[in-house]
Coordinates of C-alpha atoms and ligand atoms in Angstrom, one line a residue:
M1 CA -11.9 -21.7 23.5
S2 CA -8.1 -21.7 24.1
L3 CA -5.7 -24.0 22.3
K4 CA -2.3 -25.4 23.4
V5 CA 0.0 -26.7 20.7
K6 CA 2.9 -28.8 22.2
V7 CA 5.9 -29.7 20.1
P8 CA 9.4 -31.1 20.5
V9 CA 10.9 -28.0 19.0
A10 CA 9.8 -24.5 18.1
W11 CA 11.4 -21.5 16.3
F12 CA 9.6 -18.4 17.6
G13 CA 11.8 -16.0 15.6
Q14 CA 15.5 -15.0 15.0
G15 CA 17.7 -16.7 17.6
A16 CA 14.7 -18.1 19.5
L17 CA 14.8 -21.9 19.1
V18 CA 13.1 -23.7 22.0
H19 CA 13.0 -27.4 22.7
H20 CA 10.0 -29.0 24.4
A21 CA 7.9 -25.9 23.6
A22 CA 4.3 -25.0 23.7
V23 CA 2.2 -22.1 22.4
V24 CA -1.1 -21.2 24.0
C25 CA -3.6 -19.4 21.8
E26 CA -6.6 -17.5 23.2
G27 CA -9.0 -15.1 21.5
G28 CA -7.0 -15.3 18.3
R29 CA -3.8 -14.1 20.0
V30 CA -0.8 -15.8 21.5
A31 CA -1.2 -16.0 25.3
Y32 CA 2.0 -18.0 25.9
A33 CA 5.0 -19.1 23.8
G34 CA 7.9 -20.8 25.6
P35 CA 9.0 -24.0 27.3
S36 CA 6.1 -26.4 27.7
V37 CA 6.8 -27.0 31.4
A38 CA 5.8 -23.5 32.1
A39 CA 2.8 -23.3 29.8
P40 CA -0.6 -22.6 31.3
S41 CA -3.4 -25.1 30.6
A42 CA -5.9 -24.7 27.8
D43 CA -9.3 -26.0 26.7
E44 CA -7.8 -28.1 24.0
L45 CA -4.4 -29.7 23.6
L46 CA -2.8 -30.5 20.3
E47 CA 0.5 -32.5 20.6
V48 CA 2.4 -32.7 17.3
D49 CA 5.7 -34.4 16.6
G50 CA 7.2 -31.6 14.5
F51 CA 8.7 -28.1 14.2
L52 CA 6.6 -25.1 15.1
M53 CA 7.1 -21.7 13.5
P54 CA 5.1 -18.5 12.9
G55 CA 2.7 -18.5 9.9
V56 CA 4.3 -17.5 6.6
V57 CA 3.5 -14.1 5.1
D58 CA 3.6 -13.6 1.3
R59 CA 4.2 -9.9 0.6
H60 CA 3.3 -9.9 -3.0
V61 CA 0.1 -11.7 -4.3
H62 CA -2.9 -11.1 -6.5
I63 CA -5.3 -13.1 -4.3
R64 CA -8.2 -12.8 -6.7
L65 CA -6.2 -14.8 -9.2
A66 CA -5.8 -17.6 -6.6
D67 CA -7.9 -19.6 -4.1
P68 CA -7.6 -18.0 -0.7
G69 CA -8.6 -21.3 1.1
A70 CA -5.8 -23.2 -0.6
V71 CA -3.3 -20.4 0.2
L72 CA -4.1 -20.7 3.9
L73 CA -4.1 -24.5 3.9
G74 CA -0.7 -24.2 2.2
G75 CA 0.8 -22.5 5.3
V76 CA 0.4 -18.8 4.3
T77 CA -1.6 -17.1 7.0
A78 CA -1.2 -13.5 5.8
V79 CA -0.8 -11.9 2.4
R80 CA -0.4 -8.5 0.9
D81 CA -2.2 -7.9 -2.4
L82 CA -0.2 -5.7 -4.7
A83 CA -2.8 -4.6 -7.3
W84 CA -6.4 -5.2 -7.9
V85 CA -9.7 -3.3 -8.4
P86 CA -10.0 -1.2 -5.2
D87 CA -13.6 -1.8 -4.2
E88 CA -13.4 -5.5 -4.7
I89 CA -10.1 -6.0 -2.9
F90 CA -10.7 -3.7 0.1
E91 CA -14.0 -5.5 0.7
L92 CA -12.2 -8.9 0.6
S93 CA -9.5 -7.4 2.9
S94 CA -12.1 -6.4 5.5
A95 CA -13.8 -9.8 5.3
S96 CA -10.5 -11.5 5.8
E97 CA -10.1 -9.9 9.2
L98 CA -12.7 -12.3 10.6
P99 CA -11.0 -15.3 12.3
T100 CA -13.5 -17.6 10.5
F101 CA -12.5 -16.4 7.0
T102 CA -11.4 -19.3 4.9
G103 CA -8.1 -17.7 3.7
P104 CA -5.2 -15.7 5.0
V105 CA -5.5 -12.2 6.4
I106 CA -5.4 -10.0 3.3
R107 CA -3.9 -6.5 3.3
A108 CA -4.1 -4.7 0.1
A109 CA -2.7 -1.8 -2.0
G110 CA -5.7 -1.4 -4.2
P111 CA -4.8 -0.3 -7.7
M112 CA -1.4 0.4 -9.2
L113 CA -0.9 4.1 -9.8
T114 CA 0.2 4.6 -13.4
A115 CA 0.4 7.0 -16.3
P116 CA -2.5 7.1 -18.8
G117 CA -2.1 4.0 -20.9
G118 CA 0.7 2.7 -18.6
Y119 CA 1.1 -0.7 -17.1
P120 CA -1.1 -2.6 -16.2
T121 CA -4.0 -0.9 -18.1
A122 CA -3.5 -3.1 -21.2
S123 CA -2.5 -6.3 -19.4
S124 CA -4.7 -9.4 -19.8
W125 CA -4.3 -10.4 -16.1
A126 CA -5.6 -7.0 -14.8
P127 CA -9.3 -6.3 -14.8
R128 CA -10.4 -2.7 -15.5
G129 CA -9.5 -0.6 -12.4
T130 CA -6.4 -2.5 -11.5
G131 CA -4.4 0.4 -12.9
R132 CA -5.3 4.0 -11.8
E133 CA -4.3 6.5 -14.4
L134 CA -3.0 9.7 -12.9
A135 CA -3.7 13.2 -14.3
G136 CA -0.9 15.2 -12.6
P137 CA 0.7 15.6 -9.2
E138 CA -2.4 17.0 -7.5
D139 CA -4.5 14.1 -8.7
A140 CA -1.8 11.7 -7.6
A141 CA -1.9 13.1 -4.0
A142 CA -5.7 13.0 -4.0
V143 CA -5.7 9.4 -5.1
V144 CA -3.3 8.4 -2.3
G145 CA -5.7 10.1 0.1
E146 CA -8.6 8.2 -1.2
L147 CA -6.8 4.9 -1.0
A148 CA -5.7 5.6 2.5
D149 CA -9.3 6.4 3.5
Q150 CA -10.3 3.0 2.0
G151 CA -7.8 1.2 4.1
A152 CA -4.8 0.7 1.8
A153 CA -1.9 -1.0 3.5
T154 CA 0.6 0.3 1.0
I155 CA 0.6 2.4 -2.1
K156 CA 1.8 0.7 -5.3
V157 CA 3.3 2.6 -8.2
S158 CA 4.0 1.3 -11.7
L159 CA 7.4 2.2 -13.1
N160 CA 7.3 -0.2 -16.1
S161 CA 8.8 1.7 -19.1
E162 CA 8.8 -1.5 -21.1
A163 CA 5.0 -1.7 -21.2
G164 CA 4.1 2.0 -21.6
P165 CA 4.4 5.5 -20.1
T166 CA 5.2 5.9 -16.4
P167 CA 4.2 8.6 -13.9
S168 CA 6.3 11.8 -14.0
D169 CA 8.9 12.6 -11.4
A170 CA 6.5 15.3 -10.0
E171 CA 3.7 12.7 -9.7
L172 CA 6.1 10.3 -7.9
A173 CA 7.2 13.0 -5.5
A174 CA 3.5 13.9 -4.8
I175 CA 2.7 10.2 -4.3
V176 CA 5.5 9.6 -1.8
M177 CA 4.8 12.7 0.1
A178 CA 1.1 12.0 0.4
A179 CA 1.6 8.4 1.3
H180 CA 4.2 9.2 4.0
E181 CA 1.9 11.8 5.5
R182 CA -0.7 9.1 5.9
G183 CA 1.9 6.7 7.4
L184 CA 1.9 4.4 4.3
P185 CA 4.9 3.0 2.5
V186 CA 5.2 3.1 -1.3
T187 CA 6.1 0.1 -3.3
A188 CA 7.1 0.1 -6.9
H189 CA 6.9 -2.3 -9.8
V190 CA 10.2 -1.4 -11.6
Q191 CA 10.9 -2.6 -15.1
G192 CA 13.1 -1.0 -17.8
H193 CA 16.3 0.9 -17.9
G194 CA 16.7 3.7 -15.3
Q195 CA 13.4 3.0 -13.4
A196 CA 15.1 1.6 -10.3
E197 CA 17.2 4.7 -10.1
R198 CA 14.0 6.8 -10.3
A199 CA 12.4 4.8 -7.5
V200 CA 15.4 5.3 -5.2
G201 CA 15.6 9.0 -6.1
A202 CA 11.9 9.5 -5.4
G203 CA 12.1 8.1 -1.9
I204 CA 10.1 5.0 -2.6
D205 CA 10.2 2.5 0.2
E206 CA 10.2 -0.9 -1.5
F207 CA 10.8 -2.8 -4.8
A208 CA 7.7 -5.0 -5.3
H209 CA 10.1 -7.4 -7.3
T210 CA 13.8 -7.9 -7.2
P211 CA 14.9 -5.6 -10.1
W212 CA 15.6 -8.0 -13.0
T213 CA 15.8 -6.0 -16.2
E214 CA 19.2 -4.5 -15.7
R215 CA 22.3 -4.9 -13.5
L216 CA 22.1 -2.1 -10.9
S217 CA 25.3 -0.3 -9.9
D218 CA 26.9 -0.9 -6.5
L219 CA 26.4 2.8 -5.8
L220 CA 22.6 2.6 -6.5
L221 CA 22.3 -0.6 -4.4
V222 CA 24.1 1.0 -1.4
S223 CA 21.7 3.9 -1.6
A224 CA 18.7 1.5 -2.0
A225 CA 19.8 -0.6 0.9
R226 CA 19.5 2.4 3.2
S227 CA 16.0 3.4 2.3
M228 CA 14.3 0.5 0.7
R229 CA 13.5 -3.2 1.1
I230 CA 13.0 -5.7 -1.7
V231 CA 10.2 -8.3 -2.1
S232 CA 11.9 -11.3 -3.6
T233 CA 9.5 -12.8 -6.2
L234 CA 12.6 -14.6 -7.8
D235 CA 10.8 -17.7 -9.1
I236 CA 8.5 -15.8 -11.5
F237 CA 11.5 -14.8 -13.5
S238 CA 12.2 -18.4 -14.6
F239 CA 9.7 -20.9 -12.9
G240 CA 12.4 -23.3 -12.0
E241 CA 14.8 -22.7 -14.9
V242 CA 18.0 -20.7 -14.9
T243 CA 17.5 -17.7 -17.1
P244 CA 19.4 -14.4 -17.7
D245 CA 16.6 -12.5 -15.9
L246 CA 17.0 -14.7 -12.8
R247 CA 20.8 -14.3 -12.9
T248 CA 20.5 -10.5 -13.1
A249 CA 17.9 -10.5 -10.3
C250 CA 20.0 -12.7 -8.0
D251 CA 23.1 -10.7 -8.7
N252 CA 21.3 -7.5 -7.8
L253 CA 19.8 -9.1 -4.6
V254 CA 23.1 -10.5 -3.4
R255 CA 24.8 -7.1 -3.7
F256 CA 21.8 -5.4 -2.1
R257 CA 22.1 -7.7 0.9
E258 CA 25.9 -7.1 1.1
A259 CA 25.1 -3.4 1.3
G260 CA 22.9 -4.2 4.3
G261 CA 19.5 -4.2 2.6
T262 CA 16.5 -6.1 3.8
V263 CA 14.8 -8.8 1.7
V264 CA 11.3 -10.1 2.4
Y265 CA 9.6 -13.2 0.8
G266 CA 7.0 -12.7 -1.8
T267 CA 5.9 -14.8 -4.8
D268 CA 3.6 -12.7 -7.0
L269 CA 1.0 -15.5 -6.6
G270 CA -1.5 -15.2 -9.5
N271 CA 1.3 -14.6 -12.0
G272 CA 2.0 -17.8 -13.8
A273 CA 2.5 -21.2 -12.2
I274 CA 3.1 -20.2 -8.6
P275 CA 1.4 -22.7 -6.2
A276 CA -1.1 -21.5 -3.5
G277 CA 0.6 -21.6 -0.1
I278 CA 4.3 -21.8 0.7
H279 CA 6.4 -21.8 -2.4
V280 CA 9.4 -23.9 -1.4
R281 CA 11.3 -23.1 -4.6
E282 CA 11.2 -19.3 -3.7
A283 CA 12.7 -20.2 -0.3
L284 CA 15.3 -22.4 -1.9
L285 CA 16.3 -19.7 -4.4
L286 CA 16.9 -17.3 -1.5
H287 CA 19.1 -19.9 0.2
E288 CA 21.0 -21.3 -2.8
A289 CA 21.2 -18.4 -5.2
V290 CA 21.1 -15.4 -2.8
R291 CA 23.1 -17.2 -0.1
M292 CA 20.8 -16.4 2.8
S293 CA 21.0 -18.9 5.7
P294 CA 17.9 -21.0 6.4
E295 CA 17.2 -18.9 9.4
E296 CA 17.5 -15.7 7.4
V297 CA 15.0 -17.2 4.9
L298 CA 12.6 -18.0 7.7
V299 CA 12.9 -14.4 9.0
A300 CA 12.1 -13.1 5.5
M301 CA 9.1 -15.4 5.3
T302 CA 7.5 -14.3 8.6
A303 CA 6.1 -11.1 9.9
G304 CA 8.1 -11.2 13.1
P305 CA 8.6 -13.4 16.2
L306 CA 5.7 -15.4 17.5
A307 CA 5.1 -13.4 20.7
V308 CA 2.6 -13.0 23.4
G309 CA -0.1 -10.6 22.3
G310 CA 0.6 -11.2 18.6
P311 CA -1.7 -13.0 16.2
A312 CA -2.0 -16.7 16.9
D313 CA -0.9 -17.7 13.3
L314 CA 1.5 -20.7 13.3
L315 CA 2.5 -23.8 11.5
V316 CA 3.9 -27.2 12.4
L317 CA 6.2 -28.8 9.9
G318 CA 7.2 -32.5 9.8
S319 CA 10.9 -31.7 10.1
D320 CA 13.4 -28.9 10.8
P321 CA 13.6 -26.3 8.0
L322 CA 16.8 -24.9 9.6
L323 CA 18.5 -28.1 8.5
R324 CA 16.7 -28.5 5.2
L325 CA 14.4 -25.8 3.8
E326 CA 12.5 -28.4 1.9
A327 CA 10.7 -29.1 5.2
L328 CA 8.6 -26.0 4.4
G329 CA 6.8 -28.4 2.0
D330 CA 6.0 -30.9 4.8
L331 CA 3.1 -29.1 6.6
R332 CA 1.4 -30.9 9.5
V333 CA -0.7 -28.2 11.1
V334 CA -1.8 -24.7 10.2
V335 CA -3.3 -22.5 12.8
R336 CA -4.9 -19.1 11.9
S337 CA -6.2 -16.8 14.6
G338 CA -5.9 -19.6 17.2
R339 CA -8.0 -21.9 15.1
V340 CA -6.7 -25.1 13.6
V341 CA -7.5 -25.0 9.9
S342 CA -5.7 -28.3 9.1
G343 CA -4.0 -31.3 10.7
Ligands
ZN1 ZN1 2.4 -8.6 -8.9

């Protein structure tokens, strides 16, 4: 069953704004994306007066603490889970690949690798197994191998010195080497003085949150901008208020971007009062406090351009988010794997 979605305007990705556009979905993939005059016919036609864009990707969630169905209905068609009990989350991740799954596509890190007694082993949000306590560099490398075999999308490391001990430098080096050998990136929860510097030094690929516990030096940010990207998660530092933590995070993020660094959208859904689905306030913070243009924000919120052969995950909004990002809260249609899930 193929589906054609016809709209007055579509944003397929950076620099690709098309008026009188159509997308044709077939077998869960995009078969056509371009001007509607040239679009092939389809079994079903959906004409919507709105703004079409790729589905939103949230790169930092704890999906077991949320309702996957509500996440999808809220416009988020893919998520990355950054810490949960491995057997449980990898099973859910496999199930989510089915186009009929009532939720977003879920990619997962599995547990957070940590030191014995380290974060999040004593955290109330984290069931037993959410933290994997390491017993030396060899064990660390073996755990990475295990997780890679189970289908981990990324490896998560806990560098939270405010909540307990952290893995040693030797363990970090072993984790990064083993992960990169398996083609997996390493993301780090960094909290406490000097931990961001350790992450950069160890060759870690990503900060799972914008560093918020200290002002990072320009020198460190220049170095980080070359080798790492940052998952934003700004709103969890203040939930709509302006706090010193939020100010520190935004200052670090602005200078990271000035140094050429890449920022992607993530909310840490499951942590506090973050709504399921697109979190408009996170997008607005990126625009207003980090000074990203609306188009830069949309790029950060999507996996890449909507293109032929790619997953048929798309949204139609009631108005143009390039003019007003608040439009991200005005969802008209959500399509996942070529299937309309709302609208
Ligand atoms: Zn998290």
